[in-house]
Every structure is written in C-alpha cells, then in structure tokens.
mmCIF file of C-alpha atoms in Angstrom:
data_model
loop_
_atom_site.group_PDB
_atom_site.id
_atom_site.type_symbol
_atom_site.label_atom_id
_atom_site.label_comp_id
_atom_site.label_asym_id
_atom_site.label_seq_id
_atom_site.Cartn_x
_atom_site.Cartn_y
_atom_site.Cartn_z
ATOM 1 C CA UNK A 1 -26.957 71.268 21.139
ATOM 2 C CA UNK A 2 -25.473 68.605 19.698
ATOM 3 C CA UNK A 3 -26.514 65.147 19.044
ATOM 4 C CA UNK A 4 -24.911 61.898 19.483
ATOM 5 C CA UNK A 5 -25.732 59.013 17.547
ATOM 6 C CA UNK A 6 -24.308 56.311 18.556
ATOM 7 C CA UNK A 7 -23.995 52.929 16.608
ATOM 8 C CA UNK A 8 -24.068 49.668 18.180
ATOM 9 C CA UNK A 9 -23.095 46.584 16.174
ATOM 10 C CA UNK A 10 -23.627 43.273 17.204
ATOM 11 C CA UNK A 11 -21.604 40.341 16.044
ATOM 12 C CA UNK A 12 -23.213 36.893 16.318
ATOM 13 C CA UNK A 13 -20.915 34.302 16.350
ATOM 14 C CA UNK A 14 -21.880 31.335 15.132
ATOM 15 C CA UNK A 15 -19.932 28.216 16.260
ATOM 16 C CA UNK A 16 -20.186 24.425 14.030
ATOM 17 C CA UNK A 17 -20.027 21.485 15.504
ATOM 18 C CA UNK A 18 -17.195 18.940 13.614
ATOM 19 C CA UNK A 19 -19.319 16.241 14.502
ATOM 20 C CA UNK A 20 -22.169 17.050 12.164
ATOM 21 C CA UNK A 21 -19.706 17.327 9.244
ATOM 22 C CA UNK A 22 -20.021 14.301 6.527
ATOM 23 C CA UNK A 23 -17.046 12.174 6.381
ATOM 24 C CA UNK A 24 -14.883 12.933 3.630
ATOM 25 C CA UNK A 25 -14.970 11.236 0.659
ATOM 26 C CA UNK A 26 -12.452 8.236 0.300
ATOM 27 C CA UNK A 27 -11.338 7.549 -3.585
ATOM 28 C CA UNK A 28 -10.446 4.370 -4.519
ATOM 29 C CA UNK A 29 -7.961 4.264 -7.042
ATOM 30 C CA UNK A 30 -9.307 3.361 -10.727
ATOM 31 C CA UNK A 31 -7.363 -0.396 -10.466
ATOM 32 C CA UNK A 32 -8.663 -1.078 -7.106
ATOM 33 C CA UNK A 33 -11.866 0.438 -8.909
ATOM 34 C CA UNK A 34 -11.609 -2.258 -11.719
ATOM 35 C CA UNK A 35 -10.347 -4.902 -9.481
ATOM 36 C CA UNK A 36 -13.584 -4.411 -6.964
ATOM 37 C CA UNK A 37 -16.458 -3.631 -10.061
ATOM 38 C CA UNK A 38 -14.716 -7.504 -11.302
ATOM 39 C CA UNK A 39 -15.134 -9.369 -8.115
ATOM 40 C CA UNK A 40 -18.857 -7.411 -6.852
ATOM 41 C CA UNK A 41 -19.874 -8.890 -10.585
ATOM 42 C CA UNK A 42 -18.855 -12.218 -9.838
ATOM 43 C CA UNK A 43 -20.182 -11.957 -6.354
ATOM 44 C CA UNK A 44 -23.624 -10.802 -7.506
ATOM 45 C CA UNK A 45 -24.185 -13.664 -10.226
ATOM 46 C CA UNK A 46 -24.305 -15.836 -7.498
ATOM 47 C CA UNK A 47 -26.510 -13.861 -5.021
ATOM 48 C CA UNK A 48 -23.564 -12.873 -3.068
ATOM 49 C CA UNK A 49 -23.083 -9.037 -1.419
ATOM 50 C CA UNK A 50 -20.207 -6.538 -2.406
ATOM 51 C CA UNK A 51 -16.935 -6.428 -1.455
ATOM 52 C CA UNK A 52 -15.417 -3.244 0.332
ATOM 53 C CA UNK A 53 -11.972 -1.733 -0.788
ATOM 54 C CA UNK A 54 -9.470 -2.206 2.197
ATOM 55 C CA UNK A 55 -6.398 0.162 1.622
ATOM 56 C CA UNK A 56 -4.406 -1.460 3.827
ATOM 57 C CA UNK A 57 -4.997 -5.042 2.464
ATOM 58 C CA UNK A 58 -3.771 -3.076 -0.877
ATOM 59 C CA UNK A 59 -0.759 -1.601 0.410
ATOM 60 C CA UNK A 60 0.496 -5.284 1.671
ATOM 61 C CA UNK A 61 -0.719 -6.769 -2.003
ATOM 62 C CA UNK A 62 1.364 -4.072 -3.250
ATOM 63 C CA UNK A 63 4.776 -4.573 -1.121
ATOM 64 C CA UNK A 64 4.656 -8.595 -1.663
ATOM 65 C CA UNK A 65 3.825 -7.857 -5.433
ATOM 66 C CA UNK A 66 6.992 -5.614 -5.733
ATOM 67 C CA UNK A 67 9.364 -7.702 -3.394
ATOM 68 C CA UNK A 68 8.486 -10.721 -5.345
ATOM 69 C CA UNK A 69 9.388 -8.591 -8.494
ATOM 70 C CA UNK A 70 12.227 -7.150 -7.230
ATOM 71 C CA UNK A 71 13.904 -10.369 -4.939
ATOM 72 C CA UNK A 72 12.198 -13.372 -6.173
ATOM 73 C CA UNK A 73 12.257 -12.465 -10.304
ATOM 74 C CA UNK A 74 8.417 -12.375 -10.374
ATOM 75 C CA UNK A 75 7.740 -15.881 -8.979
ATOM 76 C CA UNK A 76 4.292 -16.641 -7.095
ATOM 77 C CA UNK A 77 4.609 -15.558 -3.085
ATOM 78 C CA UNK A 78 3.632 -18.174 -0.289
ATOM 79 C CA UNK A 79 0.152 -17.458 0.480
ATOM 80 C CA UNK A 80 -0.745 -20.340 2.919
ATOM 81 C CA UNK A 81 0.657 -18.281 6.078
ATOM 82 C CA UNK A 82 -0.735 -15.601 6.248
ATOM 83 C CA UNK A 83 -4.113 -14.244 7.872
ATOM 84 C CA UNK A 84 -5.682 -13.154 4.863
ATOM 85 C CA UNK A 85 -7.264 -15.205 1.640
ATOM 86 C CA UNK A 86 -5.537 -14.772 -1.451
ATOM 87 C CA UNK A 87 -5.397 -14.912 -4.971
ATOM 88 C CA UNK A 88 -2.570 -14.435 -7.411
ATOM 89 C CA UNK A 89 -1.734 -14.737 -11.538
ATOM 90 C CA UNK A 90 1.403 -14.419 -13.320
ATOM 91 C CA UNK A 91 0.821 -13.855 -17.023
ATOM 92 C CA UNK A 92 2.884 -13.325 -19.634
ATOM 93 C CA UNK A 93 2.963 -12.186 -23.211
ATOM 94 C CA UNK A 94 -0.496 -10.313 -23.196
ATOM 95 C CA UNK A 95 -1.441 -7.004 -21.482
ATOM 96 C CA UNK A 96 -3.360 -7.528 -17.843
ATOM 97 C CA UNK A 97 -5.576 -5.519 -16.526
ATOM 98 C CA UNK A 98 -7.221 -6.104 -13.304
ATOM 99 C CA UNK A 99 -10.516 -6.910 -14.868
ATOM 100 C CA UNK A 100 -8.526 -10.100 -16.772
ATOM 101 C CA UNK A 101 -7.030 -11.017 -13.703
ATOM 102 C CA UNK A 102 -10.065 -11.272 -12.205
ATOM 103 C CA UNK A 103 -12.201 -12.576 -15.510
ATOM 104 C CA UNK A 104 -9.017 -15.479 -15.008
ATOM 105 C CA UNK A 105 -10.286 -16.621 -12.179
ATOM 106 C CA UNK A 106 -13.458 -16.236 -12.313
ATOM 107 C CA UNK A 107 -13.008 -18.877 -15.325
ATOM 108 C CA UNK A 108 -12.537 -21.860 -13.210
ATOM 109 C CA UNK A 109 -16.217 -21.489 -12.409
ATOM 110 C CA UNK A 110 -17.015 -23.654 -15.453
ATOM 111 C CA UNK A 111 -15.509 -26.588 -13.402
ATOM 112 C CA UNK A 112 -17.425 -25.790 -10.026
ATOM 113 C CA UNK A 113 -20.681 -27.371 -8.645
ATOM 114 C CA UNK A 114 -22.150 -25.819 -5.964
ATOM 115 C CA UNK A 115 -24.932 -28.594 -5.315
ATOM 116 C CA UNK A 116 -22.231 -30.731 -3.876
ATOM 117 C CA UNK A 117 -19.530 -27.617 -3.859
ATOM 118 C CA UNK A 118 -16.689 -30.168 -5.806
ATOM 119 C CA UNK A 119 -14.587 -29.125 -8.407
ATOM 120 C CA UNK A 120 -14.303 -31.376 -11.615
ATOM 121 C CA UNK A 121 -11.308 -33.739 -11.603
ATOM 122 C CA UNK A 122 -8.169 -32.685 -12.796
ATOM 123 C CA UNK A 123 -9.701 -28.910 -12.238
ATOM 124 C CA UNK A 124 -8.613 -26.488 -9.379
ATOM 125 C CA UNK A 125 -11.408 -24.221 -8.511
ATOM 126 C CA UNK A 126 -10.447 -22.396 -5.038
ATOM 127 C CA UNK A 127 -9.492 -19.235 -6.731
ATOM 128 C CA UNK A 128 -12.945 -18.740 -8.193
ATOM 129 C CA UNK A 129 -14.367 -19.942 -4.773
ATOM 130 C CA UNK A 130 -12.004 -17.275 -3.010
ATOM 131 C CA UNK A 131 -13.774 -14.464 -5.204
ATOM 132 C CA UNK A 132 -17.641 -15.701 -4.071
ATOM 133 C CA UNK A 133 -16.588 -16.360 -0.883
ATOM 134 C CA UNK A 134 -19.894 -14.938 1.151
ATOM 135 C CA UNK A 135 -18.306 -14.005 4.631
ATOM 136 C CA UNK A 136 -15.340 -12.162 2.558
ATOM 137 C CA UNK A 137 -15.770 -8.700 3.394
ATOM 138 C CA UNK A 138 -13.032 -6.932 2.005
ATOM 139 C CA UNK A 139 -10.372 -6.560 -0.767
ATOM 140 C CA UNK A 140 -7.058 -5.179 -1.174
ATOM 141 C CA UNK A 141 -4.933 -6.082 -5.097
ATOM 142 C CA UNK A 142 -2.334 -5.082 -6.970
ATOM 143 C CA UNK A 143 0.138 -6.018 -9.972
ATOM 144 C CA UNK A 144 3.410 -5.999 -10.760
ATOM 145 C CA UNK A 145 5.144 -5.287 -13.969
ATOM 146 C CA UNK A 146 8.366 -7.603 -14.250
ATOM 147 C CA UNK A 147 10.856 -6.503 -17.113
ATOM 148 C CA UNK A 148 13.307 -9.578 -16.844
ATOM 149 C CA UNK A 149 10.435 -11.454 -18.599
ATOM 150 C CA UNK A 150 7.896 -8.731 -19.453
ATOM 151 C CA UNK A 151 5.506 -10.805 -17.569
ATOM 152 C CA UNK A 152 3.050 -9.384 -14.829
ATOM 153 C CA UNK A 153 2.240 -10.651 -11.207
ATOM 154 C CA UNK A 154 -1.092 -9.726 -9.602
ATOM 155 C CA UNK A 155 -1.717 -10.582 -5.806
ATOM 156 C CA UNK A 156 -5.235 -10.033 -4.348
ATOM 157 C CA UNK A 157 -6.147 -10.234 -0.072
ATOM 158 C CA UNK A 158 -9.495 -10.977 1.308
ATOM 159 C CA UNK A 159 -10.530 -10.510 4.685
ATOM 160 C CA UNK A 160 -11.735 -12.555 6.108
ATOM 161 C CA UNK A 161 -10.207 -15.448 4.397
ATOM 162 C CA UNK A 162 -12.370 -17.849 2.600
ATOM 163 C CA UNK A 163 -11.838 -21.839 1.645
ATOM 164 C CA UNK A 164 -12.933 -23.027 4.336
ATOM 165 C CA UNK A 165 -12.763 -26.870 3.860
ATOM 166 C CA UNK A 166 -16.036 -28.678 3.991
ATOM 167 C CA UNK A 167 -18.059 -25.497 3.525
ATOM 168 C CA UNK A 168 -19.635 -24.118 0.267
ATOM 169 C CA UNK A 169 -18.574 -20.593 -0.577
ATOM 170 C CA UNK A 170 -22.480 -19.055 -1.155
#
C-alpha cells in the first residue's frame, strides 16, 4: 500500500496600510538651508520662533529674481503689490551668499528700538523688522547672478507679510 503525503502550504498575506507610513522626507536645498539657519538666528536673538521653508514662495522669489535679471538688467522688483512681505539686495563687486544677504539686513538692527519700535533718523530699518517679524511663518529666497554688471540680486517672500504700521515686530 502506498502512502500519500500530502503537503499543505499556507500563504499569509499580509496587507499595510499607506496611512501608517511616515511622510517622506522633504530636502530643502542648501541656499534655502543657509537662507532659513540666517533668518531662525535672527529670529531667536530676539525670542522669536522659526521660520518654515515654503517652496512655492521660493519658486516665485526665483522667477521675479531671473525676470528682473533677464528684462529689467538686474534692477530691484516692485514689492509693494503683492501678498507676500519681502526683502531684496543688489550687491555688487563682492561674492553673496545667502547668509550675507541676510547678515545685510539684519545690520539695520543697530538703528532699531524696540521700546518705542522707531528707527533712528536718517536710518531705514523695515528690512531687519521684516526678518523678526513674529506672525511671519514662512520663507521662500533666491538670487540672481547678473553678468552685464557682475552684480547679484537676492529677493526673499514671507508669509504672512509683516510691517504692519503701528505694530512692533516681536
């Protein structure tokens, strides 16, 4: 007689749910790296929290910083219209990096007194106020290398905007 063995395999599926999956991992690129490491220092000198890379604040920094390269030979954009805060610096004759664009405006703090939140005569100081602004959220920059005067533009967006007349930025 003859025997029969017979095998029996069982396959256990096992299903994942996508929802329990981490997000993945966004990467900030190393100037929007610099640019954000510049402000969150200024930001936290004063007691005020971090600022959040927005990639879609820097993909608008980066079209207005190469149309005014390309159509308006480098020149500063018009800020004032548009829904965002903003910051620019046109420099010429030394190397920029974001951290010196940022260290640049940061500069004007010398001339800024927040007991009474005035700026020193003769002074401007709303770009440094623009960088400590505490309800600004989020930040998008980028620069522009200009050969017809191997000079650099740099254009910065916060949301939301900051400056608010009459109010103290921290």
């Amino acid at each position: 007689m003859k025997k029969i063995l017979v095998l029996i395999i069982v396959l256990t599926v096992v299903t994942c749910s996508t929802t329990a999956q981490p997000p993945p991992t966004v990467v900030i690129p190393p100037d929007g790296q610099e640019y954000l490491e510049a402000h969150n220092k200024a930001r936290a000198e004063v007691g005020v929290g971090p600022l959040k890379w927005n990639f879609q604040l820097a993909k608008a920094t980066s079209l207005l910083v190469r149309f005014q390269r390309d159509r308006e030979n480098c020149r500063f954009a018009n800020l004032t219209s548009g829904k965002y805060g903003g910051n620019q610096m046109w420099a010429t004759g030394e190397v920029v990096t974001p951290r010196k664009v940022v260290e640049n405006w940061v500069s004007e703090k010398i001339y800024y007194t927040h007991d009474n939140n005035s700026c020193a005569p003769d002074h401007r100081c709303g770009v440094y106020t623009q960088v400590v602004w505490r309800n600004t959220a989020e930040l998008g920059c980028a620069l522009a290398s200009c050969l017809s005067d191997q000079s650099t533009l740099a254009i910065c967006f916060y949301n939301p905007p900051g400056n608010v007349i009459g109010e103290s930025p921290y």
